Amino acid sequence: LACLPLFYLSKKITQQKNFSLTICLAYLFFIGTQSLLLNDFHEVCLLPFALIGLFYFLETNKFRAAFLMLILTLMIREYVGFLVATIGVYALLTHKPRMLALLMIIIGIVWSLLVIQVIMPAFGQTMYNGFLGDQAPFTTELLQLITHPVYTASLFLTPATKLKTVFVSFAAYGFLPVLYPPLLIPIA
């Protein structure tokens, strides 16, 4: 499903149909995509379509459609709002309308905080183990991440499987994402 907006996005950027098809094939044969396709269906399987669609509409300056994709993206998982906020930073860095970028940042953060702090507890989930897995309240986890920057940085580097996964992920695409630094913000 995500190949359609991926094809049009890469065709807009590269201006080459064959190279765009190659990018789509690389995406389809990427181990992460294969893992999504071969395991049970989870709502996260919809995330690539929504995110690539959001990037496509941002790059083609179709901001109303981008806003609709933003809403679709936010409906997938509770933590995706934080990812949307980083895409808002990307939008600021790539000179998209400032108001749209700021709205993406604010809506993303507020939505995730609202879902994690208000909506999920209203349905009986009192502990959130989405980031650190300590069965601690979200605010405790967030404070730990903010007040212990060395620990937070270590989460990006350990266990070694994370570094290997990042390396293999970039290698699968010939390290091309590294050549476009604004894109590294949402990836991080």
PDB file of C-alpha atoms in Angstrom:
ATOM      1  CA  LEU A   1       0.000   0.000   0.000  1.00  0.00           C
ATOM      2  CA  ALA A   2       2.842   2.391   0.831  1.00  0.00           C
ATOM      3  CA  CYS A   3       4.496   1.832  -2.555  1.00  0.00           C
ATOM      4  CA  LEU A   4       2.019   4.076  -4.349  1.00  0.00           C
ATOM      5  CA  PRO A   5       2.837   7.308  -2.495  1.00  0.00           C
ATOM      6  CA  LEU A   6       6.493   6.212  -2.340  1.00  0.00           C
ATOM      7  CA  PHE A   7       6.625   5.895  -6.121  1.00  0.00           C
ATOM      8  CA  TYR A   8       5.092   9.329  -6.689  1.00  0.00           C
ATOM      9  CA  LEU A   9       7.258  10.950  -4.019  1.00  0.00           C
ATOM     10  CA  SER A  10      10.465   9.498  -5.423  1.00  0.00           C
ATOM     11  CA  LYS A  11       9.378  10.329  -8.980  1.00  0.00           C
ATOM     12  CA  LYS A  12       8.796  13.946  -7.954  1.00  0.00           C
ATOM     13  CA  ILE A  13      12.200  14.153  -6.289  1.00  0.00           C
ATOM     14  CA  THR A  14      14.286  12.214  -8.818  1.00  0.00           C
ATOM     15  CA  GLN A  15      12.311  12.946 -11.998  1.00  0.00           C
ATOM     16  CA  GLN A  16      13.083   9.360 -13.081  1.00  0.00           C
ATOM     17  CA  LYS A  17      10.463   6.648 -13.355  1.00  0.00           C
ATOM     18  CA  ASN A  18      12.890   3.709 -13.401  1.00  0.00           C
ATOM     19  CA  PHE A  19      14.804   4.916 -10.367  1.00  0.00           C
ATOM     20  CA  SER A  20      11.492   5.419  -8.559  1.00  0.00           C
ATOM     21  CA  LEU A  21      10.537   1.822  -9.326  1.00  0.00           C
ATOM     22  CA  THR A  22      13.907   0.717  -7.973  1.00  0.00           C
ATOM     23  CA  ILE A  23      13.232   2.608  -4.745  1.00  0.00           C
ATOM     24  CA  CYS A  24       9.844   0.894  -4.445  1.00  0.00           C
ATOM     25  CA  LEU A  25      11.443  -2.516  -4.989  1.00  0.00           C
ATOM     26  CA  ALA A  26      14.083  -1.727  -2.362  1.00  0.00           C
ATOM     27  CA  TYR A  27      11.277  -0.802   0.030  1.00  0.00           C
ATOM     28  CA  LEU A  28       9.332  -3.994  -0.706  1.00  0.00           C
ATOM     29  CA  PHE A  29      12.380  -6.233  -0.267  1.00  0.00           C
ATOM     30  CA  PHE A  30      13.642  -4.395   2.821  1.00  0.00           C
ATOM     31  CA  ILE A  31      13.779  -6.749   5.811  1.00  0.00           C
ATOM     32  CA  GLY A  32      11.610  -4.451   7.944  1.00  0.00           C
ATOM     33  CA  THR A  33       8.875  -4.413   5.314  1.00  0.00           C
ATOM     34  CA  GLN A  34       9.101  -8.178   4.914  1.00  0.00           C
ATOM     35  CA  SER A  35       8.790  -8.592   8.668  1.00  0.00           C
ATOM     36  CA  LEU A  36       5.640  -6.461   8.676  1.00  0.00           C
ATOM     37  CA  LEU A  37       4.148  -8.507   5.856  1.00  0.00           C
ATOM     38  CA  LEU A  38       4.993 -11.933   7.237  1.00  0.00           C
ATOM     39  CA  ASN A  39       3.921 -11.500  10.859  1.00  0.00           C
ATOM     40  CA  ASP A  40       0.466 -10.911  12.254  1.00  0.00           C
ATOM     41  CA  PHE A  41      -1.284  -7.752  11.158  1.00  0.00           C
ATOM     42  CA  HIS A  42      -0.792  -4.871  13.556  1.00  0.00           C
ATOM     43  CA  GLU A  43      -1.971  -1.308  13.191  1.00  0.00           C
ATOM     44  CA  VAL A  44       1.666  -0.206  12.773  1.00  0.00           C
ATOM     45  CA  CYS A  45       1.559  -1.839   9.318  1.00  0.00           C
ATOM     46  CA  LEU A  46      -0.468   1.201   8.200  1.00  0.00           C
ATOM     47  CA  LEU A  47       2.176   3.653   9.408  1.00  0.00           C
ATOM     48  CA  PRO A  48       4.459   3.554   6.318  1.00  0.00           C
ATOM     49  CA  PHE A  49       1.521   4.404   4.035  1.00  0.00           C
ATOM     50  CA  ALA A  50       0.418   7.288   6.254  1.00  0.00           C
ATOM     51  CA  LEU A  51       3.922   8.688   6.761  1.00  0.00           C
ATOM     52  CA  ILE A  52       4.982   8.422   3.123  1.00  0.00           C
ATOM     53  CA  GLY A  53       1.663   9.978   2.113  1.00  0.00           C
ATOM     54  CA  LEU A  54       2.288  12.802   4.570  1.00  0.00           C
ATOM     55  CA  PHE A  55       5.772  13.387   3.117  1.00  0.00           C
ATOM     56  CA  TYR A  56       4.400  13.240  -0.434  1.00  0.00           C
ATOM     57  CA  PHE A  57       1.757  15.875   0.220  1.00  0.00           C
ATOM     58  CA  LEU A  58       4.276  18.065   2.063  1.00  0.00           C
ATOM     59  CA  GLU A  59       6.705  17.869  -0.853  1.00  0.00           C
ATOM     60  CA  THR A  60       4.003  18.616  -3.448  1.00  0.00           C
ATOM     61  CA  ASN A  61       2.710  21.546  -1.362  1.00  0.00           C
ATOM     62  CA  LYS A  62      -0.747  19.991  -1.031  1.00  0.00           C
ATOM     63  CA  PHE A  63      -1.118  21.081   2.546  1.00  0.00           C
ATOM     64  CA  ARG A  64      -4.806  20.230   3.032  1.00  0.00           C
ATOM     65  CA  ALA A  65      -4.144  16.660   1.925  1.00  0.00           C
ATOM     66  CA  ALA A  66      -1.045  16.641   4.157  1.00  0.00           C
ATOM     67  CA  PHE A  67      -3.226  17.658   7.095  1.00  0.00           C
ATOM     68  CA  LEU A  68      -5.620  14.773   6.352  1.00  0.00           C
ATOM     69  CA  MET A  69      -2.664  12.366   6.263  1.00  0.00           C
ATOM     70  CA  LEU A  70      -1.500  13.875   9.535  1.00  0.00           C
ATOM     71  CA  ILE A  71      -4.838  13.002  11.124  1.00  0.00           C
ATOM     72  CA  LEU A  72      -4.737   9.490   9.660  1.00  0.00           C
ATOM     73  CA  THR A  73      -1.196   9.074  10.973  1.00  0.00           C
ATOM     74  CA  LEU A  74      -2.198  10.154  14.480  1.00  0.00           C
ATOM     75  CA  MET A  75      -4.971   7.554  14.581  1.00  0.00           C
ATOM     76  CA  ILE A  76      -2.522   4.661  14.209  1.00  0.00           C
ATOM     77  CA  ARG A  77      -0.719   4.567  17.594  1.00  0.00           C
ATOM     78  CA  GLU A  78      -0.516   6.720  20.695  1.00  0.00           C
ATOM     79  CA  TYR A  79       3.166   7.588  20.335  1.00  0.00           C
ATOM     80  CA  VAL A  80       3.033   8.537  16.632  1.00  0.00           C
ATOM     81  CA  GLY A  81       2.302  12.153  17.579  1.00  0.00           C
ATOM     82  CA  PHE A  82       5.909  12.491  18.703  1.00  0.00           C
ATOM     83  CA  LEU A  83       7.017  11.275  15.270  1.00  0.00           C
ATOM     84  CA  VAL A  84       4.650  13.779  13.633  1.00  0.00           C
ATOM     85  CA  ALA A  85       6.287  16.511  15.731  1.00  0.00           C
ATOM     86  CA  THR A  86       9.710  15.581  14.325  1.00  0.00           C
ATOM     87  CA  ILE A  87       8.239  15.710  10.822  1.00  0.00           C
ATOM     88  CA  GLY A  88       7.059  19.207  11.758  1.00  0.00           C
ATOM     89  CA  VAL A  89      10.699  20.067  12.537  1.00  0.00           C
ATOM     90  CA  TYR A  90      11.609  18.630   9.118  1.00  0.00           C
ATOM     91  CA  ALA A  91       8.946  20.891   7.577  1.00  0.00           C
ATOM     92  CA  LEU A  92      10.509  23.906   9.310  1.00  0.00           C
ATOM     93  CA  LEU A  93      13.984  22.978   8.055  1.00  0.00           C
ATOM     94  CA  THR A  94      12.790  22.496   4.477  1.00  0.00           C
ATOM     95  CA  HIS A  95      11.060  25.871   4.401  1.00  0.00           C
ATOM     96  CA  LYS A  96       7.459  24.683   4.355  1.00  0.00           C
ATOM     97  CA  PRO A  97       4.887  27.167   5.669  1.00  0.00           C
ATOM     98  CA  ARG A  98       5.883  27.993   9.229  1.00  0.00           C
ATOM     99  CA  MET A  99       2.306  27.808  10.502  1.00  0.00           C
ATOM    100  CA  LEU A 100       1.830  24.286   9.116  1.00  0.00           C
ATOM    101  CA  ALA A 101       5.130  23.117  10.600  1.00  0.00           C
ATOM    102  CA  LEU A 102       4.329  24.591  14.018  1.00  0.00           C
ATOM    103  CA  LEU A 103       0.840  23.079  13.905  1.00  0.00           C
ATOM    104  CA  MET A 104       2.339  19.673  13.145  1.00  0.00           C
ATOM    105  CA  ILE A 105       4.692  19.985  16.111  1.00  0.00           C
ATOM    106  CA  ILE A 106       2.009  21.203  18.520  1.00  0.00           C
ATOM    107  CA  ILE A 107      -0.735  18.821  17.362  1.00  0.00           C
ATOM    108  CA  GLY A 108       1.642  15.859  17.407  1.00  0.00           C
ATOM    109  CA  ILE A 109       2.900  16.459  20.936  1.00  0.00           C
ATOM    110  CA  VAL A 110      -0.480  17.455  22.375  1.00  0.00           C
ATOM    111  CA  TRP A 111      -2.222  14.468  20.755  1.00  0.00           C
ATOM    112  CA  SER A 112       0.260  11.918  22.074  1.00  0.00           C
ATOM    113  CA  LEU A 113       0.233  13.440  25.545  1.00  0.00           C
ATOM    114  CA  LEU A 114      -3.574  13.567  25.543  1.00  0.00           C
ATOM    115  CA  VAL A 115      -3.886   9.942  24.481  1.00  0.00           C
ATOM    116  CA  ILE A 116      -1.218   8.650  26.870  1.00  0.00           C
ATOM    117  CA  GLN A 117      -2.151  10.799  29.873  1.00  0.00           C
ATOM    118  CA  VAL A 118      -5.948  11.125  29.554  1.00  0.00           C
ATOM    119  CA  ILE A 119      -7.628   8.788  27.077  1.00  0.00           C
ATOM    120  CA  MET A 120      -5.720   5.577  27.824  1.00  0.00           C
ATOM    121  CA  PRO A 121      -6.132   5.935  31.615  1.00  0.00           C
ATOM    122  CA  ALA A 122      -9.847   6.618  31.080  1.00  0.00           C
ATOM    123  CA  PHE A 123     -10.062   3.145  29.531  1.00  0.00           C
ATOM    124  CA  GLY A 124      -8.238   1.571  32.471  1.00  0.00           C
ATOM    125  CA  GLN A 125      -4.596   1.571  31.387  1.00  0.00           C
ATOM    126  CA  THR A 126      -2.881   3.206  34.344  1.00  0.00           C
ATOM    127  CA  MET A 127       0.725   2.368  33.450  1.00  0.00           C
ATOM    128  CA  TYR A 128       2.388   3.082  30.144  1.00  0.00           C
ATOM    129  CA  ASN A 129       5.244   0.802  29.144  1.00  0.00           C
ATOM    130  CA  GLY A 130       5.835   2.090  25.674  1.00  0.00           C
ATOM    131  CA  PHE A 131       9.287   3.637  25.939  1.00  0.00           C
ATOM    132  CA  LEU A 132      11.372   2.288  28.797  1.00  0.00           C
ATOM    133  CA  GLY A 133       9.296  -0.777  29.633  1.00  0.00           C
ATOM    134  CA  ASP A 134       9.518  -0.163  33.374  1.00  0.00           C
ATOM    135  CA  GLN A 135       5.750  -0.200  33.988  1.00  0.00           C
ATOM    136  CA  ALA A 136       6.167   3.372  35.230  1.00  0.00           C
ATOM    137  CA  PRO A 137       3.780   6.236  34.551  1.00  0.00           C
ATOM    138  CA  PHE A 138       4.528   8.123  31.353  1.00  0.00           C
ATOM    139  CA  THR A 139       5.510  11.301  33.202  1.00  0.00           C
ATOM    140  CA  THR A 140       8.080   9.342  35.228  1.00  0.00           C
ATOM    141  CA  GLU A 141       9.572   7.903  32.044  1.00  0.00           C
ATOM    142  CA  LEU A 142       9.597  11.311  30.356  1.00  0.00           C
ATOM    143  CA  LEU A 143      11.311  12.950  33.340  1.00  0.00           C
ATOM    144  CA  GLN A 144      13.903  10.172  33.388  1.00  0.00           C
ATOM    145  CA  LEU A 145      14.649  10.715  29.701  1.00  0.00           C
ATOM    146  CA  ILE A 146      14.983  14.493  30.170  1.00  0.00           C
ATOM    147  CA  THR A 147      16.966  14.503  33.407  1.00  0.00           C
ATOM    148  CA  HIS A 148      19.385  11.730  32.433  1.00  0.00           C
ATOM    149  CA  PRO A 149      20.721  12.694  28.985  1.00  0.00           C
ATOM    150  CA  VAL A 150      23.590  10.180  29.069  1.00  0.00           C
ATOM    151  CA  TYR A 151      21.146   7.382  29.803  1.00  0.00           C
ATOM    152  CA  THR A 152      18.859   8.668  27.027  1.00  0.00           C
ATOM    153  CA  ALA A 153      21.750   8.716  24.550  1.00  0.00           C
ATOM    154  CA  SER A 154      22.717   5.190  25.590  1.00  0.00           C
ATOM    155  CA  LEU A 155      19.233   4.004  24.610  1.00  0.00           C
ATOM    156  CA  PHE A 156      20.095   4.857  20.997  1.00  0.00           C
ATOM    157  CA  LEU A 157      23.276   2.799  21.132  1.00  0.00           C
ATOM    158  CA  THR A 158      22.470  -0.242  23.261  1.00  0.00           C
ATOM    159  CA  PRO A 159      21.987  -3.078  22.840  1.00  0.00           C
ATOM    160  CA  ALA A 160      24.345  -3.538  19.882  1.00  0.00           C
ATOM    161  CA  THR A 161      21.447  -4.958  17.866  1.00  0.00           C
ATOM    162  CA  LYS A 162      20.118  -1.402  17.478  1.00  0.00           C
ATOM    163  CA  LEU A 163      23.295  -0.171  15.808  1.00  0.00           C
ATOM    164  CA  LYS A 164      23.382  -3.222  13.573  1.00  0.00           C
ATOM    165  CA  THR A 165      19.740  -2.664  12.599  1.00  0.00           C
ATOM    166  CA  VAL A 166      20.369   0.998  11.774  1.00  0.00           C
ATOM    167  CA  PHE A 167      23.441   0.074   9.730  1.00  0.00           C
ATOM    168  CA  VAL A 168      21.594  -2.643   7.800  1.00  0.00           C
ATOM    169  CA  SER A 169      18.622  -0.308   7.265  1.00  0.00           C
ATOM    170  CA  PHE A 170      20.802   2.420   5.780  1.00  0.00           C
ATOM    171  CA  ALA A 171      22.858  -0.111   3.812  1.00  0.00           C
ATOM    172  CA  ALA A 172      19.683  -1.490   2.209  1.00  0.00           C
ATOM    173  CA  TYR A 173      19.176   1.927   0.641  1.00  0.00           C
ATOM    174  CA  GLY A 174      22.833   2.510  -0.219  1.00  0.00           C
ATOM    175  CA  PHE A 175      23.191   5.034   2.646  1.00  0.00           C
ATOM    176  CA  LEU A 176      21.253   7.549   0.525  1.00  0.00           C
ATOM    177  CA  PRO A 177      19.224   8.909   3.498  1.00  0.00           C
ATOM    178  CA  VAL A 178      22.488  10.165   5.020  1.00  0.00           C
ATOM    179  CA  LEU A 179      22.916  12.509   2.047  1.00  0.00           C
ATOM    180  CA  TYR A 180      19.767  14.448   2.983  1.00  0.00           C
ATOM    181  CA  PRO A 181      20.279  15.637   6.599  1.00  0.00           C
ATOM    182  CA  PRO A 182      16.778  17.084   7.239  1.00  0.00           C
ATOM    183  CA  LEU A 183      15.391  13.585   6.751  1.00  0.00           C
ATOM    184  CA  LEU A 184      17.602  12.259   9.530  1.00  0.00           C
ATOM    185  CA  ILE A 185      15.549  14.128  12.171  1.00  0.00           C
ATOM    186  CA  PRO A 186      12.413  11.956  11.795  1.00  0.00           C
ATOM    187  CA  ILE A 187      14.586   8.862  11.431  1.00  0.00           C
ATOM    188  CA  ALA A 188      16.343   9.510  14.750  1.00  0.00           C
TER     189      ALA A 188
END
